[in-house]
XYZ file of N, CA and C in Angstrom:
759
model
N 170.281 2.881 152.109
C 169.150 2.010 151.767
C 169.286 1.556 150.313
N 169.154 0.250 150.086
C 169.218 -0.272 148.735
C 167.905 0.024 147.986
N 168.004 0.033 146.656
C 166.844 0.376 145.834
C 165.623 -0.505 146.126
N 165.764 -1.833 146.224
C 164.574 -2.645 146.521
C 163.912 -2.290 147.854
N 164.734 -1.946 148.864
C 164.178 -1.544 150.157
C 163.418 -0.228 150.027
N 164.015 0.702 149.289
C 163.369 2.010 149.089
C 162.058 1.840 148.318
N 162.067 0.994 147.309
C 160.865 0.790 146.516
C 159.765 0.135 147.332
N 160.128 -0.761 148.212
C 159.137 -1.384 149.078
C 158.496 -0.359 150.002
N 159.314 0.563 150.511
C 158.787 1.610 151.381
C 157.917 2.592 150.600
N 158.320 2.899 149.371
C 157.502 3.772 148.518
C 156.138 3.137 148.272
N 156.124 1.842 148.006
C 154.858 1.144 147.782
C 153.981 1.202 149.019
N 154.589 1.024 150.201
C 153.810 1.111 151.437
C 153.203 2.494 151.600
N 154.001 3.535 151.348
C 153.503 4.903 151.464
C 152.370 5.172 150.484
N 152.495 4.634 149.270
C 151.455 4.832 148.261
C 150.150 4.166 148.688
N 150.271 2.974 149.241
C 149.062 2.265 149.651
C 148.431 2.895 150.877
N 149.251 3.414 151.778
C 148.717 4.058 152.979
C 148.076 5.400 152.670
N 148.735 6.180 151.808
C 148.253 7.534 151.546
C 147.427 7.699 150.299
N 147.351 6.660 149.487
C 146.563 6.770 148.264
C 147.354 7.271 147.074
N 148.473 7.942 147.306
C 149.345 8.416 146.242
C 150.653 8.906 146.848
N 151.675 9.030 146.026
C 152.955 9.596 146.441
C 153.408 10.565 145.371
N 154.234 11.542 145.763
C 154.761 12.473 144.762
C 156.279 12.465 144.806
N 156.875 12.766 143.668
C 158.323 12.649 143.486
C 159.089 13.557 144.438
N 158.663 14.797 144.557
C 159.404 15.763 145.367
C 159.461 15.336 146.828
N 158.310 14.939 147.382
C 158.277 14.535 148.790
C 159.101 13.282 149.040
N 159.042 12.341 148.105
C 159.819 11.112 148.264
C 161.321 11.386 148.193
N 161.710 12.273 147.279
C 163.135 12.611 147.177
C 163.645 13.220 148.471
N 162.833 14.073 149.094
C 163.227 14.688 150.361
C 163.282 13.649 151.473
N 162.292 12.769 151.508
C 162.228 11.789 152.593
C 163.395 10.803 152.544
N 163.746 10.366 151.343
C 164.802 9.351 151.218
C 166.183 9.954 150.925
N 166.209 11.287 150.816
C 167.482 11.979 150.587
C 168.188 11.469 149.322
N 167.411 11.393 148.242
C 167.952 11.015 146.939
C 167.428 12.019 145.912
N 167.911 11.898 144.689
C 167.481 12.826 143.653
C 166.091 12.459 143.138
N 165.450 13.447 142.519
C 164.135 13.199 141.917
C 164.232 12.145 140.821
N 165.338 12.138 140.098
C 165.507 11.157 139.032
C 165.573 9.734 139.596
N 166.206 9.583 140.761
C 166.241 8.270 141.406
C 164.838 7.803 141.761
N 164.020 8.713 142.279
C 162.638 8.365 142.623
C 161.849 8.004 141.371
N 162.077 8.739 140.296
C 161.361 8.426 139.052
C 161.721 7.028 138.561
N 162.991 6.638 138.726
C 163.384 5.281 138.340
C 162.713 4.248 139.238
N 162.596 4.568 140.527
C 161.903 3.664 141.449
C 160.438 3.493 141.036
N 159.788 4.602 140.724
C 158.381 4.541 140.340
C 158.203 3.803 139.020
N 159.155 3.982 138.122
C 159.097 3.270 136.848
C 159.198 1.767 137.078
N 160.100 1.368 137.996
C 160.257 -0.056 138.309
C 158.984 -0.620 138.933
N 158.374 0.134 139.839
C 157.139 -0.311 140.481
C 155.993 -0.366 139.473
N 155.977 0.584 138.544
C 154.949 0.604 137.505
C 155.078 -0.629 136.614
N 156.307 -0.938 136.214
C 156.528 -2.105 135.366
C 156.134 -3.399 136.070
N 156.269 -3.407 137.390
C 155.891 -4.588 138.172
C 154.389 -4.670 138.409
N 153.664 -3.632 137.964
C 152.219 -3.628 138.135
C 151.750 -3.281 139.527
N 152.619 -2.639 140.316
C 152.277 -2.330 141.705
C 151.751 -0.911 141.886
N 152.188 0.007 141.024
C 151.678 1.373 141.049
C 151.391 1.803 139.619
N 150.640 2.885 139.489
C 150.439 3.505 138.182
C 150.982 4.922 138.261
N 151.891 5.235 137.362
C 152.491 6.562 137.375
C 151.493 7.594 136.866
N 151.430 8.724 137.565
C 150.628 9.868 137.156
C 151.535 11.084 137.195
N 151.023 12.214 136.726
C 151.845 13.417 136.675
C 152.370 13.788 138.061
N 153.693 13.783 138.219
C 154.305 14.188 139.470
C 154.441 13.115 140.513
N 153.973 11.898 140.218
C 154.059 10.861 141.241
C 153.463 9.554 140.782
N 152.743 8.874 141.694
C 152.154 7.573 141.375
C 151.023 7.268 142.339
N 150.149 6.356 141.923
C 149.077 5.861 142.787
C 149.177 4.339 142.819
N 148.724 3.716 143.897
C 148.772 2.255 143.960
C 147.753 1.629 143.015
N 148.132 0.565 142.356
C 147.206 -0.146 141.486
C 146.120 -0.786 142.339
N 144.893 -0.678 141.850
C 143.785 -1.294 142.570
C 142.968 -0.320 143.386
N 143.417 0.953 143.453
C 142.598 1.920 144.166
C 141.522 2.435 143.226
N 140.287 2.003 143.434
C 139.224 2.243 142.477
C 138.564 3.604 142.632
N 138.801 4.297 143.739
C 138.122 5.563 143.959
C 139.008 6.762 143.660
N 140.230 6.520 143.167
C 141.122 7.653 142.910
C 140.669 8.397 141.669
N 140.637 9.713 141.753
C 140.248 10.548 140.623
C 141.171 11.756 140.552
N 142.070 11.806 139.569
C 142.968 12.950 139.456
C 142.197 14.212 139.104
N 142.728 15.362 139.517
C 142.033 16.604 139.200
C 142.268 16.986 137.743
N 141.557 18.033 137.302
C 141.561 18.401 135.892
C 142.954 18.792 135.414
N 143.685 19.566 136.212
C 145.015 20.010 135.811
C 145.959 18.831 135.637
N 145.861 17.851 136.525
C 146.725 16.672 136.433
C 146.389 15.861 135.203
N 145.099 15.708 134.906
C 144.712 14.917 133.741
C 145.095 15.611 132.438
N 145.126 16.947 132.449
C 145.508 17.692 131.247
C 146.935 17.374 130.830
N 147.810 17.131 131.795
C 149.225 16.937 131.492
C 149.631 15.464 131.393
N 148.710 14.565 131.666
C 149.010 13.134 131.582
C 148.796 12.642 130.157
N 149.798 11.970 129.581
C 149.728 11.415 128.214
C 149.298 12.475 127.209
N 149.875 13.665 127.320
C 149.450 14.792 126.480
C 149.659 14.532 124.994
N 150.809 13.998 124.620
C 151.073 13.732 123.201
C 150.101 12.704 122.646
N 149.852 11.670 123.412
C 148.925 10.632 122.973
C 147.517 11.209 122.796
N 147.109 12.057 123.726
C 145.775 12.660 123.634
C 145.654 13.558 122.412
N 146.714 14.274 122.076
C 146.684 15.126 120.883
C 146.510 14.279 119.626
N 147.204 13.142 119.559
C 147.083 12.274 118.386
C 145.680 11.658 118.300
N 145.143 11.286 119.441
C 143.795 10.717 119.476
C 142.776 11.753 119.004
N 142.904 12.975 119.498
C 141.976 14.040 119.111
C 142.043 14.312 117.613
N 143.238 14.324 117.055
C 143.398 14.559 115.619
C 142.719 13.461 114.811
N 142.897 12.202 115.254
C 142.252 11.086 114.562
C 140.732 11.156 114.683
N 140.252 11.662 115.807
C 138.806 11.719 116.041
C 138.103 12.726 115.135
N 138.836 13.686 114.597
C 138.224 14.676 113.699
C 137.540 14.002 112.518
N 138.082 12.871 112.079
C 137.504 12.164 110.927
C 136.134 11.573 111.243
N 135.796 11.484 112.533
C 134.521 10.889 112.928
C 133.414 11.921 113.131
N 133.731 13.193 112.944
C 132.706 14.234 113.069
C 131.742 14.136 111.889
N 130.448 14.130 112.130
C 129.489 14.055 111.020
C 129.387 15.392 110.293
N 128.983 15.344 109.047
C 128.768 16.578 108.285
C 127.405 17.157 108.644
N 127.420 18.367 109.171
C 126.178 19.068 109.542
C 125.302 18.229 110.471
N 125.933 17.454 111.358
C 125.180 16.601 112.252
C 125.168 17.104 113.673
N 124.801 16.214 114.594
C 124.712 16.530 116.020
C 125.634 15.607 116.792
N 126.463 16.191 117.641
C 127.370 15.385 118.442
C 127.221 15.747 119.918
N 127.489 14.757 120.762
C 127.613 14.977 122.206
C 129.090 14.868 122.545
N 129.594 15.846 123.267
C 130.971 15.822 123.737
C 130.968 15.632 125.246
N 131.423 14.480 125.667
C 131.477 14.134 127.080
C 132.567 14.951 127.782
N 132.507 15.018 129.098
C 133.543 15.682 129.876
C 134.782 14.797 129.908
N 135.919 15.351 129.537
C 137.167 14.610 129.531
C 138.229 15.412 128.812
N 139.481 15.249 129.224
C 140.548 16.077 128.656
C 140.858 15.718 127.212
N 140.733 14.445 126.828
C 140.966 14.084 125.435
C 139.838 14.609 124.554
N 138.609 14.525 125.041
C 137.475 15.082 124.308
C 137.624 16.602 124.193
N 138.139 17.242 125.234
C 138.374 18.681 125.184
C 139.400 19.043 124.113
N 140.399 18.190 123.929
C 141.374 18.413 122.865
C 140.718 18.304 121.490
N 139.779 17.373 121.358
C 139.015 17.290 120.116
C 138.244 18.582 119.874
N 137.578 19.083 120.917
C 136.819 20.330 120.778
C 137.714 21.480 120.324
N 138.922 21.543 120.877
C 139.848 22.616 120.520
C 140.352 22.486 119.085
N 140.316 21.252 118.547
C 140.847 21.017 117.208
C 139.795 21.128 116.111
N 138.539 21.338 116.465
C 137.486 21.423 115.457
C 137.753 22.613 114.532
N 137.853 22.384 113.228
C 138.135 23.483 112.296
C 137.047 24.551 112.311
N 137.449 25.780 112.062
C 136.504 26.900 112.112
C 135.386 26.758 111.096
N 135.647 26.095 109.971
C 134.620 25.979 108.934
C 133.607 24.874 109.227
N 133.812 24.113 110.308
C 132.914 23.007 110.645
C 131.563 23.529 111.118
N 130.493 22.936 110.553
C 129.136 23.292 110.967
C 128.536 22.095 111.695
N 128.298 22.250 112.984
C 127.798 21.162 113.810
C 126.866 21.698 114.899
N 125.979 20.831 115.357
C 125.272 21.072 116.609
C 125.978 20.246 117.678
N 126.392 20.915 118.741
C 127.162 20.255 119.798
C 126.407 20.361 121.120
N 126.293 19.238 121.799
C 125.708 19.194 123.140
C 126.794 18.735 124.099
N 126.959 19.441 125.208
C 127.959 19.041 126.195
C 127.538 19.442 127.595
N 127.975 18.663 128.575
C 127.769 19.025 129.985
C 129.093 19.433 130.622
N 130.104 19.664 129.807
C 131.430 20.055 130.277
C 131.623 21.565 130.130
N 131.880 22.253 131.229
C 132.120 23.696 131.160
C 133.373 24.032 130.360
N 134.509 23.329 130.538
C 135.690 23.657 129.738
C 135.459 23.480 128.240
N 134.742 22.442 127.845
C 134.471 22.235 126.424
C 133.533 23.305 125.898
N 132.512 23.644 126.662
C 131.599 24.707 126.241
C 132.341 26.027 126.064
N 133.267 26.323 126.964
C 134.032 27.566 126.860
C 134.882 27.585 125.590
N 135.426 26.437 125.208
C 136.262 26.374 124.006
C 135.449 26.571 122.738
N 134.179 26.183 122.762
C 133.361 26.229 121.556
C 132.391 27.400 121.509
N 132.302 28.174 122.585
C 131.273 29.220 122.680
C 131.367 30.253 121.574
N 132.572 30.571 121.117
C 132.756 31.580 120.075
C 133.016 30.972 118.704
N 132.863 29.662 118.583
C 133.111 28.986 117.309
C 131.997 29.359 116.323
N 132.333 29.926 115.162
C 131.293 30.440 114.259
C 130.375 29.380 113.669
N 130.858 28.155 113.533
C 130.040 27.133 112.898
C 129.300 26.228 113.849
N 129.431 26.443 115.146
C 128.855 25.544 116.146
C 127.572 26.103 116.735
N 126.512 25.274 116.702
C 125.309 25.563 117.470
C 125.474 24.813 118.791
N 125.759 25.569 119.851
C 126.161 24.964 121.118
C 125.004 24.891 122.099
N 124.830 23.687 122.690
C 123.822 23.486 123.728
C 124.544 23.012 124.985
N 124.425 23.774 126.050
C 125.095 23.447 127.308
C 124.094 22.810 128.264
N 124.385 21.568 128.635
C 123.532 20.834 129.568
C 123.830 21.300 130.992
N 122.789 21.580 131.751
C 122.972 22.105 133.101
C 122.895 21.037 134.173
N 123.114 21.471 135.404
C 123.076 20.575 136.549
C 124.066 21.022 137.596
N 124.233 20.204 138.632
C 125.257 20.489 139.643
C 126.635 20.289 139.023
N 127.510 21.255 139.188
C 128.842 21.173 138.580
C 129.826 20.595 139.593
N 130.463 19.505 139.214
C 131.506 18.918 140.049
C 132.786 19.719 139.884
N 133.368 20.134 140.995
C 134.554 20.980 140.937
C 135.741 20.246 140.328
N 135.864 18.950 140.597
C 137.047 18.219 140.145
C 137.113 18.108 138.632
N 135.948 17.958 137.986
C 135.927 17.757 136.536
C 135.270 18.897 135.765
N 134.625 19.829 136.465
C 133.895 20.933 135.825
C 132.805 20.399 134.905
N 132.152 19.330 135.330
C 131.091 18.711 134.547
C 129.775 18.765 135.306
N 128.682 18.979 134.574
C 127.350 19.005 135.174
C 126.845 17.583 135.380
N 126.226 17.347 136.531
C 125.710 16.016 136.860
C 124.332 16.148 137.501
N 123.769 15.007 137.848
C 122.504 14.887 138.575
C 121.290 15.081 137.668
N 120.121 15.349 138.261
C 118.837 15.194 137.587
C 118.686 16.060 136.346
N 119.097 17.328 136.407
C 118.938 18.199 135.246
C 119.680 17.649 134.041
N 120.907 17.222 134.263
C 121.707 16.691 133.164
C 121.094 15.402 132.617
N 120.652 14.524 133.496
C 120.052 13.265 133.065
C 118.782 13.511 132.257
N 117.980 14.482 132.698
C 116.737 14.806 131.995
C 117.036 15.324 130.587
N 118.048 16.181 130.471
C 118.388 16.750 129.166
C 118.814 15.669 128.181
N 119.663 14.755 128.622
C 120.107 13.703 127.708
C 118.992 12.713 127.384
N 118.007 12.626 128.251
C 116.868 11.756 127.981
C 115.943 12.303 126.915
N 116.134 13.578 126.534
C 115.224 14.224 125.585
C 115.839 14.457 124.202
N 117.060 13.960 123.964
C 117.709 14.213 122.679
C 118.165 12.909 122.038
N 118.505 13.030 120.748
C 119.095 11.923 119.998
C 120.175 12.529 119.112
N 121.411 12.105 119.309
C 122.553 12.662 118.591
C 123.123 11.638 117.622
N 123.838 12.129 116.623
C 124.489 11.242 115.657
C 125.656 10.492 116.292
N 126.504 11.224 117.025
C 127.719 10.633 117.579
C 127.963 11.161 118.984
N 128.377 10.274 119.878
C 128.885 10.658 121.192
C 130.380 10.379 121.231
N 131.154 11.376 121.610
C 132.563 11.184 121.910
C 132.674 11.115 123.427
N 132.959 9.927 123.931
C 132.899 9.687 125.368
C 134.298 9.444 125.928
N 134.481 9.811 127.184
C 135.738 9.598 127.894
C 135.515 8.606 129.019
N 136.601 7.977 129.474
C 136.539 7.048 130.601
C 137.861 7.098 131.349
N 137.807 6.827 132.641
C 139.042 6.720 133.433
C 139.702 5.366 133.257
N 138.911 4.365 132.869
C 139.441 3.034 132.627
C 138.539 2.284 131.671
N 139.134 1.346 130.910
C 138.323 0.502 130.039
C 138.983 -0.859 129.900
N 138.147 -1.883 129.788
C 138.646 -3.241 129.604
C 137.522 -4.086 129.046
N 137.901 -5.210 128.408
C 136.894 -6.103 127.852
C 136.038 -6.705 128.963
N 136.644 -6.979 130.118
C 135.918 -7.625 131.197
C 135.008 -6.715 131.986
N 135.445 -5.482 132.190
C 134.702 -4.580 133.080
C 134.135 -3.352 132.383
N 134.349 -3.220 131.108
C 133.754 -2.133 130.369
C 134.384 -0.794 130.666
N 133.570 0.259 130.619
C 134.023 1.630 130.811
C 133.691 2.058 132.240
N 134.685 2.587 132.938
C 134.485 2.944 134.343
C 135.032 4.324 134.654
N 134.521 4.882 135.756
C 134.934 6.192 136.247
C 134.754 6.186 137.761
N 135.465 7.027 138.508
C 135.367 6.925 139.965
C 134.052 7.398 140.580
N 133.324 8.276 139.899
C 132.183 8.950 140.533
C 130.855 8.432 139.988
N 129.933 8.070 140.876
C 128.643 7.534 140.465
C 127.795 8.552 139.706
N 127.840 9.817 140.129
C 127.035 10.838 139.463
C 127.521 11.067 138.032
N 128.840 11.104 137.859
C 129.368 11.270 136.499
C 129.058 10.042 135.659
N 129.133 8.863 136.260
C 128.819 7.647 135.528
C 127.380 7.667 135.017
N 126.475 8.170 135.820
C 125.070 8.216 135.421
C 124.868 9.116 134.205
N 125.547 10.254 134.180
C 125.426 11.169 133.041
C 126.051 10.542 131.796
N 127.209 9.918 131.947
C 127.837 9.244 130.811
C 126.925 8.149 130.261
N 126.281 7.400 131.156
C 125.370 6.337 130.732
C 124.203 6.915 129.934
N 123.675 8.041 130.393
C 122.578 8.694 129.681
C 123.031 9.211 128.321
N 124.257 9.703 128.245
C 124.782 10.181 126.965
C 124.965 9.033 125.978
N 125.438 7.896 126.468
C 125.576 6.714 125.610
C 124.219 6.332 125.020
N 123.175 6.363 125.841
C 121.834 6.001 125.389
C 121.262 7.014 124.403
N 121.785 8.240 124.417
C 121.248 9.306 123.579
C 121.893 9.377 122.203
N 122.875 8.524 121.918
C 123.622 8.627 120.665
C 123.447 7.387 119.801
N 123.405 7.588 118.492
C 123.326 6.476 117.543
C 124.669 5.762 117.419
N 125.755 6.501 117.590
C 127.108 5.951 117.449
C 127.943 6.439 118.617
N 128.730 5.548 119.208
C 129.542 5.876 120.381
C 131.016 5.685 120.035
N 131.799 6.749 120.233
C 133.235 6.724 119.978
C 133.950 6.999 121.301
N 134.738 6.049 121.756
C 135.507 6.202 122.990
C 136.880 6.764 122.665
N 137.237 7.859 123.305
C 138.564 8.460 123.176
C 139.312 8.190 124.474
N 140.320 7.332 124.428
C 141.033 6.949 125.652
C 142.451 6.529 125.318
N 143.423 7.083 126.038
C 144.804 6.686 125.812
C 145.026 5.271 126.344
N 146.064 4.627 125.837
C 146.302 3.214 126.142
C 146.601 2.960 127.611
N 147.057 3.985 128.340
C 147.326 3.818 129.761
C 146.083 3.511 130.569
N 144.906 3.777 129.998
C 143.656 3.503 130.705
C 143.157 2.076 130.472
N 143.780 1.387 129.520
C 143.355 0.008 129.264
C 143.701 -0.885 130.458
N 142.734 -1.643 130.894
C 142.917 -2.525 132.047
C 142.673 -1.858 133.380
N 142.493 -0.536 133.382
C 142.202 0.172 134.632
C 140.728 -0.007 134.988
N 140.458 -0.208 136.260
C 139.087 -0.385 136.739
C 138.805 0.633 137.838
N 137.662 1.297 137.722
C 137.260 2.271 138.727
C 135.888 1.904 139.285
N 135.446 2.657 140.236
C 134.306 2.283 141.066
C 132.995 2.148 140.292
N 132.734 3.084 139.381
C 131.415 3.157 138.744
C 131.486 2.769 137.266
N 130.770 1.740 136.905
C 130.709 1.278 135.508
C 129.540 1.955 134.814
N 129.759 2.463 133.600
C 128.664 3.143 132.911
C 128.362 2.570 131.533
N 129.198 1.682 131.024
C 128.931 1.063 129.721
C 129.834 -0.146 129.547
N 129.456 -1.024 128.642
C 130.316 -2.121 128.251
C 131.044 -1.757 126.965
N 132.129 -2.443 126.678
C 132.808 -2.189 125.408
C 131.906 -2.526 124.223
N 130.943 -3.407 124.443
C 129.991 -3.737 123.376
C 129.113 -2.542 123.009
N 129.026 -1.550 123.898
C 128.257 -0.334 123.610
C 129.049 0.652 122.766
N 130.347 0.392 122.591
C 131.236 1.311 121.883
C 131.423 0.829 120.448
N 131.133 1.702 119.492
C 131.319 1.359 118.085
C 132.778 1.468 117.669
N 133.474 2.481 118.209
C 134.849 2.742 117.809
C 135.656 3.204 119.015
N 136.807 2.603 119.216
C 137.784 3.067 120.203
C 138.928 3.722 119.461
N 139.209 4.976 119.786
C 140.393 5.653 119.259
C 141.373 5.799 120.412
N 142.509 5.152 120.287
C 143.526 5.166 121.325
C 144.879 5.446 120.680
N 145.959 5.148 121.384
C 147.289 5.401 120.827
C 148.014 4.093 120.564
N 149.203 4.200 120.021
C 149.958 3.020 119.602
C 150.475 2.191 120.775
N 150.282 2.666 121.992
C 150.695 1.903 123.161
C 149.827 0.684 123.420
N 148.641 0.642 122.821
C 147.784 -0.542 122.969
C 148.349 -1.651 122.097
N 148.602 -2.800 122.674
C 149.259 -3.889 121.954
C 148.340 -4.486 120.887
N 148.963 -5.176 119.918
C 148.193 -5.870 118.881
C 147.240 -6.879 119.505
N 147.717 -7.583 120.515
C 146.899 -8.602 121.172
C 145.674 -7.992 121.842
N 145.882 -6.876 122.571
C 144.760 -6.230 123.250
C 143.782 -5.627 122.246
N 144.312 -5.051 121.165
C 143.443 -4.483 120.137
C 142.593 -5.570 119.488
N 143.201 -6.719 119.218
C 142.464 -7.827 118.609
C 141.381 -8.346 119.543
N 141.682 -8.407 120.845
C 140.695 -8.874 121.817
C 139.490 -7.939 121.865
N 139.756 -6.637 121.788
C 138.661 -5.659 121.804
C 137.838 -5.755 120.525
N 138.513 -5.889 119.395
C 137.794 -5.964 118.116
C 136.984 -7.246 117.999
N 137.422 -8.313 118.683
C 136.659 -9.560 118.639
C 135.287 -9.402 119.282
N 135.143 -8.393 120.134
C 133.851 -8.115 120.762
C 132.977 -7.190 119.954
N 133.457 -6.775 118.776
C 132.626 -5.944 117.895
C 132.964 -4.475 117.875
N 133.978 -4.053 118.640
C 134.377 -2.639 118.677
C 135.565 -2.427 117.753
N 135.419 -1.510 116.816
C 136.538 -1.167 115.934
C 137.593 -0.413 116.738
N 138.859 -0.637 116.433
C 139.951 0.016 117.138
C 140.825 0.771 116.143
N 141.088 2.041 116.459
C 142.038 2.866 115.705
C 143.130 3.279 116.671
N 144.384 3.016 116.316
C 145.529 3.408 117.140
C 146.262 4.542 116.462
N 146.209 5.720 117.054
C 146.793 6.917 116.436
C 148.266 7.047 116.794
C-alpha cells in the first residue's frame, strides 16, 4: 500500500472511530510506528487530523475531550513555559481563581513557597498541589466531580462563584479563536468557567498554541472577555496581532 492510500484509510478510521492510535495502526497496516507517525504528521499538516498523545483525532469533532493523563503529556514543554510566564501575573497578597486545566495546574505547582495568596479552585488536582502550601489560603469549591477532569461542576460550584470577587482568574480552554471565543466540550464545565470569568476583575487565559483555532461544543467566553493570553511561540505573529486587535494582550513564552 502506498503512503497516500494508507493515509486515506487512516483518515477514514479516525472519522469513523473518533480517534486512532499509533500502535493499533502500525499493527493493522504492518508498518513501523515511526511510519504511522509520519502519516499522522502529514494528515495534521493538511488540516485533516489533530495529533494528540499516542495518536490523532479528526479535525472538526467538537465533542472530543481527552482524559487528564493525556492532556498532562500534550505540549508539556510549552505548558511549562506558559506557567512560568504566568507567575508574573500573580497579585501580591491578592485573591486568585485557578480554573481546572493542566496548564493552570502547572502554574499552581510553580507558585513559590514564599507567596502569600488566597486561592479559590474547583479543581481537585490543583487543590491537592496547594493544600500544604504555607502561604496559601485555599478555598475548594464543591459540586459534582467530573471523572475526566477531576473538576467540580453544577449548582454548588456555580453558587460559590456567584458569591465571590477575585483579583485574577487563570482560565483554561480546550480551544480558542477570535471568531468563536473560548470553548470546551462539556456544558457543565463551560457553565462553571463562565461563572469564574464573571467573578474575576482580570482574566488571564493560559493556552498552548495548538489550541488556537480549535472549536468545541460549549462556548463559555469571548476573547474580548480575556485581558491577557499567555501562550507559546507557536502562535504566529499574524494570529497574535489579530487577537491583540480585539483588545486582548498576548504574551508568547
